[in-house]
Amino acid sequence: MTDADVPPADPLLERAMALALEQARRAAALDEVPVGAVILGPDGELLAADHNRTETDHDPTAHAERLALSAACAAAGATRLPAGSLLAVTLEPCAMCAGAIVLARPTWLLFGALDPKAGACGSLRDVVRDPRLNHRVALLPRRREVECGALLTDFFRARRPAAAREGPGPSPSYNARPVAPDPAGLAER
């Protein structure tokens, strides 16, 4: 067993999520969807941090995770992250980001809120742990999911017209347990 097999300690996970939340708040201040991501190396050093910039960059692929992965790999001078690296993100990654995560090969993935509409790390699909792929990422139990979900809910609520907020039913919750079958067992985490 190597150090890469031992999950990061709680204080490191808390620090990573706090940094990701800081990035998410920066995104919200720029009127971007408040998602933040950080990558810590095997020794806990910050390799990269970023937030959504799709509107700022006019780039639909400028998601926090993808930007942080690109910066971390560039800083490492490699196409893959060092063994034992941790990616922490405030929202469950989408299919595009999950694919990038598999390619960059962090050892650990930590996210805050579930994404019931586009999540590809257990909610709708589970790309990062798909046994058919050449690499799988260890998914850690969610942290600060209520805080991460509230950032998103508040952001979108503030942008919907009052009539839409009084619509036919409740808006989706980023903290709700998956309604669909949960083969990855995320609802219990």
Coordinates of N, CA and C in Angstrom, one line a residue:
M1 N 0.8 -1.2 0.0 CA 0.0 0.0 0.0 C 0.9 1.2 0.0
T2 N 0.5 2.2 -0.8 CA 1.3 3.5 -0.9 C 0.5 4.6 -0.3
D3 N 1.2 5.8 -0.1 CA 0.5 7.0 0.4 C -0.7 7.3 -0.4
A4 N -0.6 7.0 -1.8 CA -1.8 7.4 -2.6 C -3.0 6.5 -2.4
D5 N -2.8 5.4 -1.6 CA -3.9 4.5 -1.3 C -4.7 5.0 0.0
V6 N -4.0 5.9 0.8 CA -4.6 6.3 2.0 C -5.4 7.6 1.8
P7 N -6.7 7.7 2.1 CA -7.4 8.9 1.8 C -6.8 10.1 2.6
P8 N -6.9 11.3 2.0 CA -6.3 12.5 2.7 C -7.0 12.7 4.1
A9 N -6.3 13.3 5.0 CA -6.8 13.5 6.3 C -7.9 14.6 6.3
D10 N -8.8 14.5 7.3 CA -9.9 15.5 7.4 C -9.5 16.9 7.3
P11 N -8.5 17.4 8.0 CA -8.1 18.8 7.9 C -7.7 19.2 6.5
L12 N -7.1 18.3 5.7 CA -6.7 18.6 4.4 C -8.0 18.7 3.5
L13 N -8.9 17.8 3.7 CA -10.2 17.9 2.9 C -10.9 19.1 3.2
E14 N -11.0 19.5 4.5 CA -11.7 20.8 4.9 C -11.0 22.0 4.2
R15 N -9.7 22.0 4.3 CA -8.9 23.1 3.6 C -9.2 23.2 2.1
A16 N -9.2 22.0 1.5 CA -9.5 22.0 0.1 C -10.9 22.5 -0.3
M17 N -11.9 22.1 0.5 CA -13.2 22.5 0.2 C -13.4 24.0 0.5
A18 N -12.7 24.5 1.6 CA -12.8 25.9 1.9 C -12.2 26.8 0.8
L19 N -11.1 26.3 0.2 CA -10.5 27.0 -0.9 C -11.4 26.9 -2.2
A20 N -12.0 25.8 -2.4 CA -12.9 25.7 -3.5 C -14.1 26.6 -3.4
L21 N -14.7 26.7 -2.1 CA -15.8 27.6 -1.9 C -15.3 29.1 -2.1
E22 N -14.1 29.4 -1.7 CA -13.6 30.8 -1.9 C -13.6 31.1 -3.5
Q23 N -13.2 30.1 -4.2 CA -13.2 30.3 -5.7 C -14.6 30.4 -6.2
A24 N -15.6 29.6 -5.7 CA -17.0 29.7 -6.1 C -17.5 31.1 -5.8
R25 N -17.2 31.7 -4.7 CA -17.6 33.1 -4.3 C -17.0 34.1 -5.3
R26 N -15.8 33.9 -5.7 CA -15.2 34.7 -6.7 C -16.0 34.7 -8.0
A27 N -16.4 33.5 -8.4 CA -17.2 33.3 -9.6 C -18.5 34.1 -9.5
A28 N -19.2 34.0 -8.4 CA -20.4 34.7 -8.2 C -20.2 36.2 -8.3
A29 N -19.1 36.7 -7.7 CA -18.9 38.1 -7.8 C -18.7 38.6 -9.2
L30 N -18.3 37.7 -10.1 CA -18.2 38.0 -11.6 C -19.4 37.7 -12.3
D31 N -20.5 37.3 -11.6 CA -21.8 36.9 -12.2 C -21.6 35.6 -13.0
E32 N -20.7 34.8 -12.6 CA -20.6 33.5 -13.2 C -21.3 32.5 -12.2
V33 N -21.7 31.3 -12.8 CA -22.2 30.3 -11.9 C -21.2 29.9 -10.8
P34 N -21.6 30.0 -9.6 CA -20.6 29.9 -8.5 C -20.1 28.4 -8.2
V35 N -19.2 28.0 -9.1 CA -18.5 26.7 -8.9 C -17.0 27.0 -8.8
G36 N -16.4 26.4 -7.8 CA -14.9 26.6 -7.6 C -14.3 25.2 -7.5
A37 N -13.0 25.2 -7.9 CA -12.2 23.9 -7.9 C -10.8 24.2 -7.5
V38 N -10.2 23.3 -6.7 CA -8.8 23.4 -6.4 C -8.2 22.0 -6.5
I39 N -6.9 22.0 -6.8 CA -6.1 20.8 -6.9 C -5.0 20.9 -5.9
L40 N -4.9 19.9 -5.0 CA -3.8 19.8 -4.1 C -2.9 18.6 -4.5
G41 N -1.6 18.8 -4.4 CA -0.7 17.8 -4.7 C -0.6 16.7 -3.5
P42 N 0.1 15.7 -3.7 CA 0.2 14.6 -2.7 C 0.7 15.1 -1.3
D43 N 1.4 16.2 -1.3 CA 1.9 16.7 0.0 C 1.0 17.9 0.5
G44 N -0.2 18.1 -0.1 CA -1.1 19.1 0.3 C -0.8 20.5 -0.3
E45 N 0.2 20.6 -1.1 CA 0.5 21.9 -1.7 C -0.6 22.2 -2.8
L46 N -0.9 23.5 -2.9 CA -1.9 24.0 -3.8 C -1.2 24.0 -5.2
L47 N -1.8 23.2 -6.1 CA -1.2 23.1 -7.5 C -2.0 24.1 -8.4
A48 N -3.3 24.2 -8.2 CA -4.1 25.1 -9.0 C -5.4 25.4 -8.3
A49 N -6.0 26.5 -8.6 CA -7.3 26.9 -8.2 C -8.0 27.7 -9.2
D50 N -9.3 27.5 -9.4 CA -10.0 28.4 -10.4 C -11.5 28.2 -10.2
H51 N -12.2 29.0 -10.9 CA -13.7 29.0 -10.8 C -14.3 29.1 -12.2
N52 N -15.6 28.9 -12.3 CA -16.2 29.0 -13.6 C -15.9 30.3 -14.3
R53 N -15.7 30.3 -15.6 CA -15.4 31.5 -16.4 C -16.1 31.4 -17.7
T54 N -17.2 30.7 -17.8 CA -17.8 30.5 -19.1 C -18.3 31.8 -19.7
E55 N -18.9 32.7 -18.9 CA -19.4 34.0 -19.4 C -18.2 35.0 -19.7
T56 N -17.3 35.0 -18.7 CA -16.1 35.9 -18.8 C -15.3 35.6 -20.1
D57 N -15.0 34.3 -20.3 CA -14.2 33.9 -21.4 C -14.9 33.6 -22.7
H58 N -16.3 33.7 -22.6 CA -17.1 33.3 -23.8 C -16.7 31.9 -24.3
D59 N -16.6 31.0 -23.3 CA -16.2 29.7 -23.6 C -17.0 28.7 -22.8
P60 N -17.8 27.9 -23.5 CA -18.7 27.0 -22.8 C -18.0 25.9 -22.0
T61 N -16.7 25.7 -22.3 CA -15.9 24.7 -21.7 C -15.1 25.2 -20.5
A62 N -15.2 26.5 -20.1 CA -14.4 27.1 -19.1 C -15.1 26.8 -17.7
H63 N -15.2 25.5 -17.4 CA -15.7 25.1 -16.1 C -14.5 25.1 -15.1
A64 N -14.8 25.3 -13.9 CA -13.8 25.4 -12.8 C -12.9 24.2 -12.8
E65 N -13.4 23.0 -12.9 CA -12.6 21.8 -12.8 C -11.6 21.7 -14.0
R66 N -12.1 22.0 -15.2 CA -11.3 21.9 -16.4 C -10.2 22.9 -16.4
L67 N -10.5 24.1 -15.9 CA -9.5 25.2 -15.9 C -8.4 24.8 -14.8
A68 N -8.9 24.3 -13.7 CA -7.9 24.0 -12.6 C -7.0 22.8 -13.1
L69 N -7.6 21.8 -13.7 CA -6.8 20.6 -14.2 C -5.8 21.1 -15.2
S70 N -6.2 22.0 -16.1 CA -5.2 22.5 -17.1 C -4.1 23.2 -16.5
A71 N -4.4 24.1 -15.5 CA -3.4 24.8 -14.8 C -2.4 23.9 -14.0
A72 N -3.0 23.0 -13.3 CA -2.2 22.1 -12.5 C -1.3 21.2 -13.4
C73 N -1.8 20.7 -14.5 CA -0.9 19.9 -15.4 C 0.2 20.8 -16.0
A74 N -0.2 22.0 -16.4 CA 0.8 22.9 -17.0 C 1.9 23.2 -16.0
A75 N 1.5 23.4 -14.7 CA 2.5 23.7 -13.7 C 3.4 22.5 -13.4
A76 N 2.8 21.3 -13.5 CA 3.6 20.1 -13.3 C 4.4 19.7 -14.5
G77 N 4.1 20.3 -15.7 CA 4.8 20.0 -16.9 C 4.5 18.6 -17.4
A78 N 3.2 18.2 -17.1 CA 2.8 16.8 -17.5 C 1.3 16.8 -17.9
T79 N 0.9 15.8 -18.5 CA -0.5 15.6 -18.9 C -1.3 15.0 -17.8
R80 N -0.6 14.5 -16.8 CA -1.3 13.8 -15.7 C -0.8 14.4 -14.4
L81 N -1.7 14.4 -13.4 CA -1.4 14.9 -12.1 C -0.5 13.9 -11.3
P82 N 0.3 14.4 -10.4 CA 1.1 13.5 -9.6 C 0.1 12.5 -8.8
A83 N 0.6 11.3 -8.6 CA -0.1 10.3 -7.8 C -0.4 10.9 -6.4
G84 N -1.6 10.7 -5.9 CA -1.9 11.2 -4.6 C -2.6 12.6 -4.6
S85 N -2.8 13.2 -5.9 CA -3.4 14.5 -6.0 C -4.9 14.4 -5.7
L86 N -5.4 15.5 -5.2 CA -6.8 15.7 -4.8 C -7.4 16.8 -5.6
L87 N -8.6 16.6 -6.2 CA -9.4 17.6 -6.9 C -10.6 17.8 -6.0
A88 N -10.8 19.0 -5.5 CA -12.0 19.4 -4.7 C -12.8 20.4 -5.5
V89 N -14.1 20.2 -5.7 CA -14.9 21.1 -6.4 C -16.3 21.2 -5.7
T90 N -16.9 22.4 -5.8 CA -18.1 22.6 -5.0 C -19.3 22.0 -5.6
L91 N -19.3 21.6 -6.9 CA -20.5 20.9 -7.5 C -20.0 19.7 -8.2
E92 N -20.8 18.6 -8.1 CA -20.5 17.4 -8.8 C -20.2 17.7 -10.3
P93 N -19.0 17.2 -10.8 CA -18.7 17.5 -12.2 C -19.6 16.9 -13.2
C94 N -19.7 17.7 -14.3 CA -20.5 17.2 -15.5 C -19.7 16.2 -16.3
A95 N -20.3 15.7 -17.4 CA -19.7 14.7 -18.2 C -18.4 15.2 -18.8
M96 N -18.4 16.4 -19.3 CA -17.1 17.0 -19.9 C -16.0 17.0 -18.8
C97 N -16.3 17.5 -17.7 CA -15.3 17.6 -16.6 C -14.9 16.3 -16.1
A98 N -15.9 15.4 -16.0 CA -15.5 14.0 -15.5 C -14.6 13.3 -16.5
G99 N -14.8 13.5 -17.8 CA -13.9 13.0 -18.8 C -12.5 13.6 -18.6
A100 N -12.4 14.9 -18.4 CA -11.1 15.5 -18.2 C -10.4 15.0 -16.9
I101 N -11.2 14.8 -15.9 CA -10.7 14.2 -14.6 C -10.1 12.9 -14.8
V102 N -10.8 12.0 -15.6 CA -10.2 10.7 -15.9 C -8.9 10.8 -16.6
L103 N -8.8 11.7 -17.6 CA -7.6 11.9 -18.3 C -6.4 12.5 -17.5
A104 N -6.7 13.4 -16.6 CA -5.7 14.0 -15.8 C -5.3 13.1 -14.6
R105 N -6.1 12.1 -14.2 CA -5.8 11.1 -13.2 C -5.4 11.6 -11.8
P106 N -6.3 12.5 -11.2 CA -6.1 12.7 -9.8 C -6.4 11.4 -9.1
T107 N -5.9 11.2 -7.9 CA -6.2 10.0 -7.2 C -7.5 10.1 -6.5
W108 N -7.8 11.4 -6.0 CA -9.0 11.6 -5.2 C -9.9 12.7 -5.8
L109 N -11.2 12.5 -5.6 CA -12.2 13.6 -6.0 C -13.1 13.8 -4.9
L110 N -13.2 15.1 -4.5 CA -14.1 15.5 -3.4 C -15.0 16.6 -4.0
F111 N -16.3 16.4 -3.8 CA -17.2 17.5 -4.2 C -18.2 17.8 -3.2
G112 N -18.8 19.0 -3.3 CA -19.8 19.4 -2.2 C -21.2 19.0 -2.6
A113 N -21.8 19.7 -3.5 CA -23.2 19.5 -3.9 C -23.4 18.5 -5.0
L114 N -24.5 17.7 -4.9 CA -24.8 16.9 -6.1 C -25.4 17.8 -7.2
D115 N -25.3 17.3 -8.4 CA -25.9 18.0 -9.5 C -26.9 17.1 -10.2
P116 N -28.2 17.2 -9.8 CA -29.2 16.3 -10.2 C -29.5 16.4 -11.7
K117 N -29.1 17.5 -12.4 CA -29.4 17.7 -13.8 C -28.3 17.3 -14.7
A118 N -27.0 17.4 -14.2 CA -25.9 17.1 -15.1 C -24.8 16.3 -14.5
G119 N -24.9 15.9 -13.3 CA -23.8 15.2 -12.5 C -23.4 13.9 -13.2
A120 N -22.1 13.8 -13.4 CA -21.5 12.6 -14.0 C -20.5 11.9 -13.1
C121 N -20.7 12.1 -11.8 CA -19.9 11.4 -10.8 C -20.8 10.7 -9.8
G122 N -21.9 10.1 -10.3 CA -22.8 9.4 -9.5 C -24.2 9.7 -9.7
S123 N -24.6 11.0 -9.9 CA -26.0 11.3 -10.0 C -26.7 10.8 -11.3
L124 N -26.2 11.2 -12.4 CA -26.8 10.7 -13.7 C -26.0 9.5 -14.3
R125 N -24.7 9.6 -14.2 CA -23.8 8.6 -14.6 C -22.6 8.7 -13.7
D126 N -21.7 7.7 -13.9 CA -20.5 7.7 -13.0 C -19.2 7.5 -13.8
V127 N -18.9 8.5 -14.6 CA -17.7 8.5 -15.5 C -16.4 8.2 -14.7
V128 N -16.2 8.8 -13.6 CA -14.9 8.7 -12.9 C -14.6 7.4 -12.3
R129 N -15.6 6.6 -12.2 CA -15.4 5.2 -11.6 C -15.9 4.1 -12.6
D130 N -16.0 4.5 -13.8 CA -16.5 3.5 -14.8 C -15.4 2.4 -15.1
P131 N -15.6 1.2 -14.8 CA -14.6 0.1 -14.9 C -14.1 -0.1 -16.3
R132 N -14.9 0.4 -17.3 CA -14.5 0.2 -18.7 C -13.4 1.2 -19.1
L133 N -13.1 2.2 -18.3 CA -12.1 3.2 -18.6 C -10.7 2.8 -18.1
N134 N -9.7 3.4 -18.6 CA -8.3 3.0 -18.2 C -7.9 3.6 -16.8
H135 N -8.7 4.5 -16.3 CA -8.3 5.0 -15.0 C -9.6 5.3 -14.2
R136 N -9.6 5.1 -12.9 CA -10.7 5.4 -12.1 C -10.2 6.3 -10.9
V137 N -11.1 7.2 -10.5 CA -10.8 8.1 -9.4 C -11.5 7.7 -8.2
A138 N -10.9 7.8 -7.1 CA -11.6 7.5 -5.8 C -12.4 8.7 -5.4
L139 N -13.7 8.4 -5.2 CA -14.6 9.5 -4.8 C -14.7 9.5 -3.3
L140 N -14.5 10.6 -2.7 CA -14.6 10.8 -1.3 C -16.0 11.3 -0.9
P141 N -16.4 11.0 0.4 CA -17.7 11.5 0.8 C -17.8 13.0 0.7
R142 N -19.0 13.5 0.3 CA -19.2 14.9 0.1 C -18.9 15.7 1.4
R143 N -18.5 17.0 1.2 CA -18.3 17.9 2.4 C -19.0 19.2 2.1
R144 N -19.5 19.8 3.1 CA -20.1 21.1 3.0 C -21.1 21.2 1.9
E145 N -21.9 20.1 1.7 CA -22.8 20.1 0.6 C -23.9 21.1 0.7
V146 N -24.4 21.4 2.0 CA -25.4 22.4 2.2 C -24.9 23.8 1.8
E147 N -23.7 24.1 2.2 CA -23.1 25.4 1.9 C -22.9 25.6 0.4
C148 N -22.4 24.5 -0.3 CA -22.1 24.5 -1.7 C -23.5 24.6 -2.5
G149 N -24.4 23.9 -2.1 CA -25.8 23.9 -2.7 C -26.4 25.2 -2.5
A150 N -26.3 25.8 -1.4 CA -27.0 27.1 -1.1 C -26.4 28.2 -2.0
L151 N -25.1 28.2 -2.3 CA -24.5 29.2 -3.2 C -25.1 29.1 -4.5
L152 N -25.3 27.9 -5.0 CA -25.9 27.7 -6.3 C -27.4 28.1 -6.3
T153 N -28.1 27.6 -5.3 CA -29.6 27.9 -5.3 C -29.8 29.4 -5.2
D154 N -29.1 30.1 -4.3 CA -29.2 31.6 -4.2 C -28.9 32.3 -5.4
F155 N -27.8 31.8 -6.1 CA -27.4 32.5 -7.4 C -28.5 32.4 -8.4
F156 N -29.1 31.2 -8.6 CA -30.1 31.1 -9.6 C -31.4 31.7 -9.2
R157 N -31.8 31.6 -7.9 CA -33.0 32.3 -7.4 C -33.0 33.8 -7.7
A158 N -31.8 34.4 -7.5 CA -31.7 35.8 -7.7 C -31.8 36.2 -9.2
R159 N -31.6 35.3 -10.1 CA -31.7 35.6 -11.5 C -33.0 35.2 -12.2
R160 N -33.9 34.5 -11.5 CA -35.2 34.2 -12.0 C -36.2 35.3 -11.8
P161 N -37.0 35.6 -12.7 CA -38.1 36.5 -12.5 C -39.0 36.0 -11.4
A162 N -39.6 37.0 -10.7 CA -40.5 36.6 -9.6 C -41.6 35.6 -10.0
A163 N -42.2 35.8 -11.2 CA -43.2 34.9 -11.7 C -42.7 33.5 -11.8
A164 N -41.5 33.3 -12.3 CA -40.9 32.0 -12.4 C -40.6 31.4 -11.1
R165 N -40.3 32.2 -10.1 CA -40.0 31.6 -8.8 C -41.3 31.1 -8.1
E166 N -42.5 31.6 -8.6 CA -43.7 31.2 -8.0 C -44.4 30.2 -8.9
G167 N -43.6 29.5 -9.8 CA -44.1 28.6 -10.7 C -44.8 27.3 -10.1
P168 N -45.0 26.3 -11.0 CA -45.8 25.2 -10.6 C -45.2 24.3 -9.5
G169 N -43.9 24.3 -9.3 CA -43.3 23.4 -8.3 C -42.0 23.9 -7.8
P170 N -41.4 23.2 -6.9 CA -40.2 23.6 -6.3 C -39.0 23.4 -7.3
S171 N -38.0 24.3 -7.2 CA -36.9 24.2 -8.0 C -36.0 23.0 -7.5
P172 N -35.2 22.5 -8.4 CA -34.4 21.3 -8.0 C -33.4 21.8 -6.9
S173 N -33.2 20.9 -6.0 CA -32.3 21.2 -4.9 C -30.9 20.6 -5.2
Y174 N -29.8 21.3 -5.0 CA -28.5 20.8 -5.2 C -28.1 19.9 -4.0
N175 N -28.9 19.8 -3.0 CA -28.6 19.0 -1.8 C -29.5 17.8 -1.7
A176 N -30.5 17.7 -2.6 CA -31.4 16.6 -2.6 C -30.7 15.3 -2.9
R177 N -31.2 14.2 -2.4 CA -30.7 12.9 -2.7 C -31.2 12.6 -4.2
P178 N -30.4 11.8 -4.9 CA -30.8 11.4 -6.3 C -32.2 10.7 -6.3
V179 N -33.0 11.1 -7.3 CA -34.3 10.5 -7.4 C -34.1 9.2 -8.3
A180 N -33.2 9.3 -9.2 CA -32.9 8.1 -10.1 C -32.2 7.0 -9.3
P181 N -32.2 5.8 -9.8 CA -31.4 4.8 -9.1 C -30.0 5.3 -8.8
D182 N -29.5 4.8 -7.7 CA -28.2 5.3 -7.2 C -27.2 4.2 -7.2
P183 N -26.7 3.7 -8.4 CA -25.8 2.6 -8.4 C -24.5 2.8 -7.7
A184 N -24.1 4.1 -7.7 CA -22.8 4.4 -7.1 C -22.9 4.6 -5.6
G185 N -24.1 4.5 -5.0 CA -24.3 4.6 -3.6 C -24.0 6.0 -3.0
L186 N -24.1 7.1 -3.8 CA -23.8 8.4 -3.4 C -24.8 8.9 -2.4
A187 N -26.1 8.4 -2.4 CA -27.1 9.0 -1.5 C -26.8 8.6 -0.1
E188 N -26.0 7.6 0.2 CA -25.7 7.2 1.5 C -24.5 8.0 2.1
R189 N -23.8 8.7 1.2 CA -22.6 9.4 1.7 C -22.9 10.8 2.2

